[in-house]
């Protein structure tokens, strides 16, 4: 009989729910980056965010951004977009 062993490790998950609270996409991204930075001491090989678009705007789709390395790599990538 074959046995498989799978091990998945997660350092942490941070979520920000913005329901019926007027915030810009930029404000939400700032909250997400700061939350990830607070967990960074745990160490990880990548960081990413998923953020919904502005309702009613042309870019109202969910955007996923992921970068290898530290949260600062992710933040710099977002600033460049």
Tab-separated table of C-alpha atoms in Angstrom:
chain	number	residue	atom	x	y	z
A	1	UNK	CA	0.000	0.000	0.000
A	2	UNK	CA	1.312	3.449	-0.954
A	3	UNK	CA	1.156	6.195	1.599
A	4	UNK	CA	1.528	9.841	0.842
A	5	UNK	CA	2.430	12.509	3.309
A	6	UNK	CA	1.625	16.094	2.465
A	7	UNK	CA	2.699	18.961	4.619
A	8	UNK	CA	1.457	22.468	4.018
A	9	UNK	CA	2.743	25.353	6.045
A	10	UNK	CA	1.168	28.760	6.282
A	11	UNK	CA	2.804	31.545	8.199
A	12	UNK	CA	-0.340	33.585	8.524
A	13	UNK	CA	-3.349	35.010	6.818
A	14	UNK	CA	-4.524	38.586	7.223
A	15	UNK	CA	-7.907	39.784	5.982
A	16	UNK	CA	-9.595	43.164	5.878
A	17	UNK	CA	-13.333	43.223	5.263
A	18	UNK	CA	-14.623	46.513	3.953
A	19	UNK	CA	-18.398	46.149	3.870
A	20	UNK	CA	-20.458	49.343	3.621
A	21	UNK	CA	-17.445	51.432	4.642
A	22	UNK	CA	-16.317	53.986	2.060
A	23	UNK	CA	-12.600	53.435	1.445
A	24	UNK	CA	-10.519	53.910	-1.688
A	25	UNK	CA	-8.565	51.042	-3.195
A	26	UNK	CA	-5.361	52.797	-2.096
A	27	UNK	CA	-6.537	52.997	1.537
A	28	UNK	CA	-7.444	49.306	1.535
A	29	UNK	CA	-4.072	48.338	0.046
A	30	UNK	CA	-2.316	50.333	2.797
A	31	UNK	CA	-4.257	48.405	5.473
A	32	UNK	CA	-3.385	45.068	3.835
A	33	UNK	CA	0.329	45.872	3.497
A	34	UNK	CA	0.558	47.054	7.124
A	35	UNK	CA	-1.190	43.887	8.329
A	36	UNK	CA	1.222	41.692	6.364
A	37	UNK	CA	4.206	43.643	7.715
A	38	UNK	CA	3.068	42.955	11.282
A	39	UNK	CA	3.173	39.222	10.563
A	40	UNK	CA	6.479	39.350	8.690
A	41	UNK	CA	8.579	38.418	11.720
A	42	UNK	CA	7.312	34.869	11.262
A	43	UNK	CA	9.256	34.709	8.005
A	44	UNK	CA	7.931	33.614	4.668
A	45	UNK	CA	9.006	33.171	1.080
A	46	UNK	CA	6.286	35.245	-0.546
A	47	UNK	CA	3.423	37.636	0.113
A	48	UNK	CA	0.331	38.555	-1.836
A	49	UNK	CA	-2.971	40.371	-1.754
A	50	UNK	CA	-6.317	40.044	-3.468
A	51	UNK	CA	-8.412	43.183	-3.668
A	52	UNK	CA	-11.789	43.896	-5.230
A	53	UNK	CA	-12.233	46.838	-7.543
A	54	UNK	CA	-14.119	50.057	-7.073
A	55	UNK	CA	-17.845	49.317	-7.564
A	56	UNK	CA	-19.162	50.957	-10.708
A	57	UNK	CA	-15.724	51.814	-12.073
A	58	UNK	CA	-14.186	50.262	-15.210
A	59	UNK	CA	-11.675	48.354	-13.058
A	60	UNK	CA	-14.167	46.648	-10.746
A	61	UNK	CA	-12.614	43.177	-11.056
A	62	UNK	CA	-10.623	41.479	-8.307
A	63	UNK	CA	-6.874	41.942	-8.634
A	64	UNK	CA	-4.394	39.375	-7.282
A	65	UNK	CA	-0.785	40.421	-6.725
A	66	UNK	CA	1.913	38.102	-5.359
A	67	UNK	CA	5.663	38.573	-5.017
A	68	UNK	CA	8.465	36.363	-3.774
A	69	UNK	CA	10.411	37.555	-0.760
A	70	UNK	CA	9.511	40.143	1.825
A	71	UNK	CA	6.385	42.282	2.079
A	72	UNK	CA	8.473	45.262	0.948
A	73	UNK	CA	8.872	43.535	-2.458
A	74	UNK	CA	5.091	43.333	-2.720
A	75	UNK	CA	4.646	46.966	-1.649
A	76	UNK	CA	7.182	48.183	-4.237
A	77	UNK	CA	5.471	46.159	-6.960
A	78	UNK	CA	2.104	47.704	-6.097
A	79	UNK	CA	3.557	51.240	-6.078
A	80	UNK	CA	4.936	50.619	-9.575
A	81	UNK	CA	1.521	49.757	-11.003
